[in-house]
């Protein structure tokens, strides 16, 4: 197996047995990028000298003290990095050098990871991007906004990469690219040094090709300790329960009817595989207030974008029409409407948490269908923003195929701060053989034509 | 532990609500109330500290760092055989990080200066001495006598609703006195005023350092305003600011590292813990274990603020976490409720010192409430 085919967990095993080195791993990623990226355009910034400098630094480390020792990471280009520009998908911020590392980047470097480069993001992590292509079909969208990170992982240019989610920016690219995505509970990963779009929604997360890589990344990038009360109480002190019976709710969310028949059929067939004494499955209906979450989310989102991007809006010649329109919509929303929407989000988060007392995991379709044709096409509405709005941990699982044999993900959602329970559940499914380890895909250049 | 219910301690109807929502306006984004001094809400009801945090994402810190480096180099060149700068320190996380940055990163020869409030906690003293020793820094400390400190402590409580005038005034005056006495023009602090105070932002940092900075921001009163039959002008000499002429003669300037370097205090705290064995301690009223540990009366100071202004250190710390995306605003209010109301350590010692009951203590502070908050009893 080539190094670029390995997951982060497999690479760490190889490093432990001295059968490879961080330099060889980085080199294999670089070669893969040279071979693949011209077809998919996943990378915004890539600098071999910066990689060399990091390798020299970790060369002084004691391998056993660093849980991500030598693991290359792709970084969505909204995370500040001291050794690379942060351009946020906008020509307005071309070549901007913030000169510092976001806290999460620091955590990863502290764990021995190597920041391989910056991956393409949609403009300001919102929607518009027109260069990154879906490796399964180059004529299709890879999903936004964490487009480059998802493609880089799907193609084996890097084993893991960082994303962010304000609506569905991790879940959708993961679903369309056929890889794992994980957006932990709001509040578990620090946002310091990362572009802000919406206070109460922006959540960080990552992509991987195996369940165990999700767990690795989660531990390395989250906050720990008594200075973070809820995280300490529910995550640091979490104890896995052997032979736990998972109470699973299969749900049809408010946008379910918009999903394609092939997606729904594939989903139902996969759910039928959830058979084990430890899986207690039932079909459940979401609380009625979930029907209006899309509208409330839009009020919060549009107003926040109008607020945070006032200066960019003033120079709108370098702004996409989609972004410009969102800001115009946001400007029409009053302060009172915005505050009411925030209050509603808070109340519904609390109500949903109480409702979820009966379930450990909710399962549903991650996207309505396979990736749409065209790089700037709008997605069919799905349920992703509901989970983001409610601050819940959500994993996207690469388990379905649509009518064109392209990937579609399944969402597994848990209760706030039950991130480790969700990861335990995924490990259990992996043990049952229901969750695969994903092999990197090599795009076929012909499909571009 | 598996998550069961968010609202474990609070009745569901009040979950995530601020304590004084009928009396105070709160920032739309964080948990800071209008009673925070100098609070400025914008058109969306967002406070200045929140705005400043987002400005940090649009600052080219690489360029600011170059400005800092050039500034420090110029002072190094002109200092000759003298110290290159003064670093006022307490031994807290910021001051130890300052010492590290200036000595190890920029190769400065600093003189550390400490105004000792004379209430050092055990851990505070350890952190101060440990840092000075490990970083090999020359140090001057001034300690006013305890009897005077006690008198000022009580007087300050009645005058400004905060028993720490002597500390605020001393921390402002003593480094300036040393700057003048030792002819060291450059004073360097750590965290930017814009970081979390809500008094300035990075675009319009109106509160640049000047001689009276600490009087305006924290001490409120000049030494002569503390004179009475028990406290003489002579007693207050250590708290006096040098004259404007002396300040000008030496060319005293002050800067905050946080105006030039991207400030991430928790990350910095983790760094100094690892590199210098700096220690934290969890105390009543404090949600985080790494702030305000130098003084044994710090939690009393925070509690006085809570009674007087309706928010304490729990609110400050929770708001910082809300801005960092580490708490929802509602979780922040829950944290604030839990910690702000905790009875401070050493309250009884203070009540004995002031010879008052706890009820009287509360009444003195409540009488200082401003605006609509005065109606809240």
Tab-separated table of C-alpha atoms in Angstrom, chain B residues 76-311:
chain	number	residue	atom	x	y	z
B	76	UNK	CA	18.082	48.709	22.866
B	77	UNK	CA	20.442	50.875	20.855
B	78	UNK	CA	19.810	53.974	22.898
B	79	UNK	CA	19.889	52.340	26.340
B	80	UNK	CA	23.657	51.907	26.365
B	81	UNK	CA	24.711	50.299	29.643
B	82	UNK	CA	21.302	50.821	31.177
B	83	UNK	CA	18.307	48.457	31.213
B	84	UNK	CA	16.473	48.363	27.900
B	85	UNK	CA	13.005	48.514	29.402
B	86	UNK	CA	10.886	48.152	32.500
B	87	UNK	CA	8.403	45.307	32.730
B	88	UNK	CA	5.829	45.850	35.437
B	89	UNK	CA	4.979	42.353	36.647
B	90	UNK	CA	2.809	40.620	39.192
B	91	UNK	CA	3.819	37.037	38.490
B	92	UNK	CA	0.545	36.307	36.723
B	93	UNK	CA	0.425	34.522	33.396
B	94	UNK	CA	0.752	37.668	31.284
B	95	UNK	CA	3.749	39.026	33.121
B	96	UNK	CA	5.652	35.759	32.911
B	97	UNK	CA	4.883	35.559	29.203
B	98	UNK	CA	6.073	39.174	28.801
B	99	UNK	CA	9.355	38.339	30.491
B	100	UNK	CA	9.797	35.336	28.227
B	101	UNK	CA	9.022	37.236	25.028
B	102	UNK	CA	11.191	40.232	25.812
B	103	UNK	CA	14.149	38.329	27.122
B	104	UNK	CA	14.158	35.174	25.015
B	105	UNK	CA	12.605	36.343	21.762
B	106	UNK	CA	13.816	39.943	21.515
B	107	UNK	CA	16.974	39.709	23.609
B	108	UNK	CA	16.076	42.668	25.804
B	109	UNK	CA	17.662	43.358	29.159
B	110	UNK	CA	14.581	44.230	31.190
B	111	UNK	CA	14.214	45.425	34.728
B	112	UNK	CA	11.163	43.815	36.292
B	113	UNK	CA	9.219	46.005	38.678
B	114	UNK	CA	6.561	44.847	41.096
B	115	UNK	CA	4.310	46.905	43.272
B	116	UNK	CA	3.494	44.458	46.044
B	117	UNK	CA	-0.066	44.932	47.227
B	118	UNK	CA	1.077	43.045	50.326
B	119	UNK	CA	-1.607	40.401	49.942
B	120	UNK	CA	0.411	37.927	47.921
B	121	UNK	CA	-1.048	34.446	47.823
B	122	UNK	CA	1.243	31.486	48.250
B	123	UNK	CA	0.919	30.510	44.605
B	124	UNK	CA	1.321	34.121	43.473
B	125	UNK	CA	4.584	34.465	45.332
B	126	UNK	CA	5.805	31.149	43.966
B	127	UNK	CA	4.954	32.141	40.375
B	128	UNK	CA	6.685	35.503	40.702
B	129	UNK	CA	9.887	34.214	42.280
B	130	UNK	CA	10.005	31.169	40.048
B	131	UNK	CA	9.751	33.233	36.880
B	132	UNK	CA	12.383	35.726	37.973
B	133	UNK	CA	14.727	32.925	38.867
B	134	UNK	CA	14.188	30.823	35.761
B	135	UNK	CA	14.387	33.770	33.396
B	136	UNK	CA	17.279	35.416	35.301
B	137	UNK	CA	15.656	38.813	35.547
B	138	UNK	CA	16.720	41.698	37.789
B	139	UNK	CA	13.827	42.820	39.920
B	140	UNK	CA	12.699	45.630	42.172
B	141	UNK	CA	9.708	45.231	44.444
B	142	UNK	CA	8.076	47.825	46.624
B	143	UNK	CA	5.943	46.767	49.588
B	144	UNK	CA	3.875	49.301	51.501
B	145	UNK	CA	3.490	48.492	55.178
B	146	UNK	CA	0.575	46.256	56.112
B	147	UNK	CA	-1.001	48.693	58.571
B	148	UNK	CA	-1.248	51.320	55.832
B	149	UNK	CA	-2.533	48.763	53.340
B	150	UNK	CA	-5.297	47.767	55.750
B	151	UNK	CA	-6.352	51.382	56.269
B	152	UNK	CA	-6.358	52.038	52.531
B	153	UNK	CA	-8.171	48.777	51.894
B	154	UNK	CA	-11.133	49.813	54.005
B	155	UNK	CA	-11.111	53.430	52.883
B	156	UNK	CA	-11.015	52.400	49.257
B	157	UNK	CA	-14.026	50.161	49.783
B	158	UNK	CA	-16.118	53.087	50.982
B	159	UNK	CA	-14.740	55.566	48.436
B	160	UNK	CA	-14.835	53.596	45.182
B	161	UNK	CA	-16.633	50.353	46.056
B	162	UNK	CA	-13.430	48.436	45.442
B	163	UNK	CA	-10.964	47.804	48.230
B	164	UNK	CA	-7.958	47.713	45.923
B	165	UNK	CA	-7.159	51.403	45.380
B	166	UNK	CA	-3.695	50.961	46.848
B	167	UNK	CA	-2.957	48.227	44.330
B	168	UNK	CA	-4.388	50.080	41.319
B	169	UNK	CA	-2.573	53.292	42.251
B	170	UNK	CA	0.668	51.549	43.169
B	171	UNK	CA	0.754	49.456	40.027
B	172	UNK	CA	0.323	52.674	38.042
B	173	UNK	CA	2.769	54.842	39.963
B	174	UNK	CA	5.646	52.624	41.032
B	175	UNK	CA	6.915	51.557	37.592
B	176	UNK	CA	6.827	55.217	36.521
B	177	UNK	CA	8.786	56.231	39.581
B	178	UNK	CA	11.396	53.620	38.733
B	179	UNK	CA	11.447	54.715	35.097
B	180	UNK	CA	12.225	58.259	36.203
B	181	UNK	CA	14.665	57.248	38.929
B	182	UNK	CA	16.644	54.825	36.739
B	183	UNK	CA	16.214	56.788	33.532
B	184	UNK	CA	14.577	53.896	31.654
B	185	UNK	CA	12.052	55.362	29.233
B	186	UNK	CA	10.337	52.235	27.901
B	187	UNK	CA	7.629	50.452	29.925
B	188	UNK	CA	6.092	47.303	28.509
B	189	UNK	CA	2.820	45.724	29.552
B	190	UNK	CA	1.230	42.561	28.191
B	191	UNK	CA	-2.412	42.293	27.188
B	192	UNK	CA	-3.807	45.068	25.010
B	193	UNK	CA	-6.482	47.300	26.486
B	194	UNK	CA	-8.548	46.259	23.480
B	195	UNK	CA	-8.398	42.585	24.346
B	196	UNK	CA	-11.274	42.276	26.783
B	197	UNK	CA	-11.721	45.487	28.736
B	198	UNK	CA	-14.364	46.872	26.402
B	199	UNK	CA	-12.730	50.294	26.615
B	200	UNK	CA	-11.002	50.454	23.255
B	201	UNK	CA	-10.668	48.577	20.019
B	202	UNK	CA	-7.776	47.918	17.691
B	203	UNK	CA	-9.017	50.420	15.115
B	204	UNK	CA	-9.447	53.256	17.553
B	205	UNK	CA	-7.229	52.488	20.491
B	206	UNK	CA	-7.979	55.746	22.237
B	207	UNK	CA	-6.587	54.679	25.567
B	208	UNK	CA	-2.924	54.733	24.688
B	209	UNK	CA	-0.697	54.810	27.705
B	210	UNK	CA	-0.148	58.092	29.489
B	211	UNK	CA	0.919	59.081	32.969
B	212	UNK	CA	-2.577	58.971	34.429
B	213	UNK	CA	-3.680	55.839	32.650
B	214	UNK	CA	-4.082	53.673	35.751
B	215	UNK	CA	-5.779	56.437	37.702
B	216	UNK	CA	-8.358	56.865	34.959
B	217	UNK	CA	-8.925	53.171	34.389
B	218	UNK	CA	-8.792	51.623	37.837
B	219	UNK	CA	-7.655	53.726	40.802
B	220	UNK	CA	-10.098	56.575	40.046
B	221	UNK	CA	-8.677	58.763	42.810
B	222	UNK	CA	-5.329	60.519	43.159
B	223	UNK	CA	-3.364	59.990	46.390
B	224	UNK	CA	-4.305	63.369	47.804
B	225	UNK	CA	-7.936	62.300	47.655
B	226	UNK	CA	-7.199	59.481	50.087
B	227	UNK	CA	-5.737	61.726	52.819
B	228	UNK	CA	-7.576	61.796	56.143
B	229	UNK	CA	-6.776	61.976	59.833
B	230	UNK	CA	-5.213	58.494	59.727
B	231	UNK	CA	-3.559	58.588	56.307
B	232	UNK	CA	-1.040	61.348	55.696
B	233	UNK	CA	0.409	62.760	52.517
B	234	UNK	CA	3.723	61.218	53.551
B	235	UNK	CA	2.066	57.795	53.783
B	236	UNK	CA	0.882	58.194	50.224
B	237	UNK	CA	4.209	59.110	48.695
B	238	UNK	CA	4.667	55.643	47.139
B	239	UNK	CA	1.413	56.079	45.239
B	240	UNK	CA	2.271	59.426	43.720
B	241	UNK	CA	2.857	59.746	40.022
B	242	UNK	CA	6.052	61.447	38.900
B	243	UNK	CA	5.659	64.975	37.600
B	244	UNK	CA	4.896	65.583	33.941
B	245	UNK	CA	8.285	67.300	33.699
B	246	UNK	CA	10.108	64.210	34.928
B	247	UNK	CA	8.117	61.964	32.618
B	248	UNK	CA	8.988	64.222	29.710
B	249	UNK	CA	12.643	64.532	30.675
B	250	UNK	CA	13.094	60.768	30.655
B	251	UNK	CA	10.826	60.389	27.614
B	252	UNK	CA	8.678	57.706	29.232
B	253	UNK	CA	6.547	55.733	26.813
B	254	UNK	CA	4.470	52.645	27.396
B	255	UNK	CA	3.363	49.903	25.080
B	256	UNK	CA	1.317	46.751	25.311
B	257	UNK	CA	2.683	43.634	23.616
B	258	UNK	CA	-0.886	42.658	22.766
B	259	UNK	CA	-1.101	45.620	20.388
B	260	UNK	CA	1.705	44.063	18.323
B	261	UNK	CA	1.406	40.312	18.833
B	262	UNK	CA	-1.725	38.189	18.329
B	263	UNK	CA	-2.764	37.622	21.931
B	264	UNK	CA	-4.108	34.211	22.930
B	265	UNK	CA	-3.783	34.181	26.683
B	266	UNK	CA	-4.831	30.578	27.265
B	267	UNK	CA	-2.320	29.332	24.769
B	268	UNK	CA	0.327	31.528	26.381
B	269	UNK	CA	-0.636	30.212	29.789
B	270	UNK	CA	-0.200	26.634	28.576
B	271	UNK	CA	3.202	27.618	27.225
B	272	UNK	CA	4.518	29.121	30.459
B	273	UNK	CA	3.148	26.183	32.443
B	274	UNK	CA	5.158	23.839	30.300
B	275	UNK	CA	8.299	25.942	29.937
B	276	UNK	CA	8.550	27.570	33.354
B	277	UNK	CA	6.379	25.481	35.646
B	278	UNK	CA	3.992	28.386	36.142
B	279	UNK	CA	1.053	27.186	38.234
B	280	UNK	CA	-2.678	27.826	38.251
B	281	UNK	CA	-5.210	27.407	41.023
B	282	UNK	CA	-8.995	27.222	40.968
B	283	UNK	CA	-10.600	29.650	43.406
B	284	UNK	CA	-14.151	30.619	44.357
B	285	UNK	CA	-15.739	33.049	41.921
B	286	UNK	CA	-13.278	32.141	39.192
B	287	UNK	CA	-14.293	29.795	36.424
B	288	UNK	CA	-10.742	29.648	35.080
B	289	UNK	CA	-7.795	28.695	37.236
B	290	UNK	CA	-5.267	31.010	35.669
B	291	UNK	CA	-6.449	34.551	36.290
B	292	UNK	CA	-6.026	36.774	39.310
B	293	UNK	CA	-4.234	34.251	41.493
B	294	UNK	CA	-1.463	36.513	42.751
B	295	UNK	CA	-3.530	38.237	45.409
B	296	UNK	CA	-5.370	36.456	48.179
B	297	UNK	CA	-8.079	39.130	48.066
B	298	UNK	CA	-8.633	38.957	44.313
B	299	UNK	CA	-11.890	37.054	44.666
B	300	UNK	CA	-13.109	39.693	47.133
B	301	UNK	CA	-12.315	42.372	44.554
B	302	UNK	CA	-14.335	40.447	41.993
B	303	UNK	CA	-17.228	39.947	44.383
B	304	UNK	CA	-17.381	43.667	45.127
B	305	UNK	CA	-17.651	44.285	41.421
B	306	UNK	CA	-20.432	41.729	41.234
B	307	UNK	CA	-22.495	43.348	43.997
B	308	UNK	CA	-21.857	46.853	42.664
B	309	UNK	CA	-22.151	46.228	38.933
B	310	UNK	CA	-24.022	42.932	38.642
B	311	UNK	CA	-21.188	40.905	37.165
